[in-house]
Coordinates of C-alpha atoms in Angstrom, one line a residue:
X1 CA -33.8 -32.6 48.8
X2 CA -35.5 -30.6 46.1
X3 CA -33.9 -28.4 43.6
X4 CA -32.7 -24.9 44.6
X5 CA -33.3 -21.7 43.2
X6 CA -30.0 -20.1 43.8
X7 CA -27.1 -21.2 41.8
X8 CA -23.5 -20.0 41.9
X9 CA -22.9 -16.8 40.2
X10 CA -26.6 -15.3 40.5
X11 CA -27.3 -12.2 41.9
X12 CA -29.6 -12.1 44.6
X13 CA -31.6 -9.9 46.8
X14 CA -31.5 -10.3 50.7
X15 CA -34.9 -10.4 52.0
X16 CA -34.4 -10.7 55.7
X17 CA -31.6 -10.4 58.3
X18 CA -29.1 -7.6 59.2
X19 CA -28.3 -7.4 55.4
X20 CA -32.1 -6.7 54.3
X21 CA -32.3 -4.7 50.9
X22 CA -28.7 -5.5 50.0
X23 CA -28.0 -7.3 46.8
X24 CA -24.9 -9.4 45.8
X25 CA -23.1 -12.2 43.8
X26 CA -23.6 -15.7 45.2
X27 CA -19.9 -17.4 45.4
X28 CA -20.7 -20.7 46.9
X29 CA -23.7 -22.8 47.3
X30 CA -23.5 -25.0 50.3
X31 CA -26.2 -28.0 49.0
X32 CA -26.9 -30.2 52.1
X33 CA -27.1 -27.3 54.6
X34 CA -29.2 -24.8 52.0
X35 CA -26.9 -21.9 52.6
X36 CA -25.2 -19.9 50.4
X37 CA -22.2 -17.5 50.7
X38 CA -22.9 -14.2 48.8
X39 CA -20.3 -11.2 48.3
X40 CA -20.2 -8.8 50.6
X41 CA -23.3 -10.0 52.8
X42 CA -23.2 -11.4 56.2
X43 CA -20.0 -10.2 57.0
X44 CA -18.2 -11.9 60.2
X45 CA -14.7 -10.9 61.9
X46 CA -12.4 -14.0 62.6
X47 CA -9.5 -13.7 65.0
X48 CA -6.3 -15.3 63.0
X49 CA -3.0 -16.7 64.7
X50 CA 0.1 -15.7 62.7
X51 CA 0.9 -18.1 59.9
X52 CA 3.1 -18.4 57.0
X53 CA -0.2 -16.8 55.4
X54 CA -0.7 -13.9 57.5
X55 CA 2.7 -13.5 59.6
X56 CA 1.2 -10.7 61.5
X57 CA -2.1 -12.4 62.2
X58 CA -5.1 -10.4 63.7
X59 CA -8.5 -9.8 62.5
X60 CA -9.8 -10.7 59.0
X61 CA -13.7 -10.2 57.9
X62 CA -15.0 -12.3 55.6
X63 CA -18.7 -13.8 54.0
X64 CA -20.4 -16.5 56.0
X65 CA -23.2 -18.2 55.1
X66 CA -27.0 -17.7 54.7
X67 CA -29.8 -19.6 54.6
X68 CA -31.3 -19.9 50.9
X69 CA -34.8 -19.0 52.0
X70 CA -33.6 -15.3 52.8
X71 CA -32.6 -14.7 49.3
X72 CA -34.3 -14.1 46.2
X73 CA -32.7 -13.9 42.6
X74 CA -32.8 -10.5 40.9
X75 CA -34.8 -10.1 37.5
X76 CA -32.8 -9.3 34.8
X77 CA -35.4 -7.1 33.1
X78 CA -36.6 -5.0 36.0
X79 CA -33.7 -5.7 38.3
X80 CA -35.7 -6.4 41.4
X81 CA -36.2 -9.7 43.4
X82 CA -38.4 -12.4 41.8
X83 CA -39.4 -15.9 42.7
X84 CA -38.2 -18.5 40.4
X85 CA -40.1 -20.9 38.2
X86 CA -38.8 -24.0 36.1
X87 CA -39.9 -24.8 32.7
X88 CA -38.9 -27.3 29.6
X89 CA -37.6 -25.6 26.7
X90 CA -36.9 -27.8 23.5
X91 CA -33.1 -27.7 22.5
X92 CA -33.0 -26.7 18.6
X93 CA -36.0 -27.8 17.9
X94 CA -35.3 -31.4 18.7
X95 CA -37.0 -34.0 21.0
X96 CA -34.3 -33.3 23.7
X97 CA -35.8 -31.0 26.5
X98 CA -33.8 -29.0 29.2
X99 CA -35.0 -27.9 31.9
X100 CA -34.5 -24.1 32.5
X101 CA -35.2 -21.3 35.5
X102 CA -37.2 -18.1 34.7
X103 CA -38.1 -15.3 36.6
X104 CA -41.6 -15.3 37.7
X105 CA -42.4 -11.6 37.3
X106 CA -41.1 -11.0 33.9
X107 CA -40.9 -14.6 32.1
X108 CA -37.1 -13.8 31.5
X109 CA -34.6 -16.9 31.6
X110 CA -32.0 -16.8 34.3
X111 CA -28.5 -17.7 33.4

């Protein structure tokens, strides 16, 4: 399994599917399945039986997962979708190095 280009908390752009062109924040990444749950994207309707949590029951809408190949992180500078690169950065000028993700468009580091 290689490194994924999407992390929890990233703002991503949807490349394909019903929600193409929308952006949202990643709520959860399912690493084994290579899928992510994005806020407000790929909404599905679930029928719920009455329970203690929802005594009335009924229909509830919630986010479903979307494959990460259909997502691109948004560039912090331009606000447009970008590809992701990985590079080593020295920590405090010492020998220890840290691998960080960066936007290929602007070179800006992705947090």
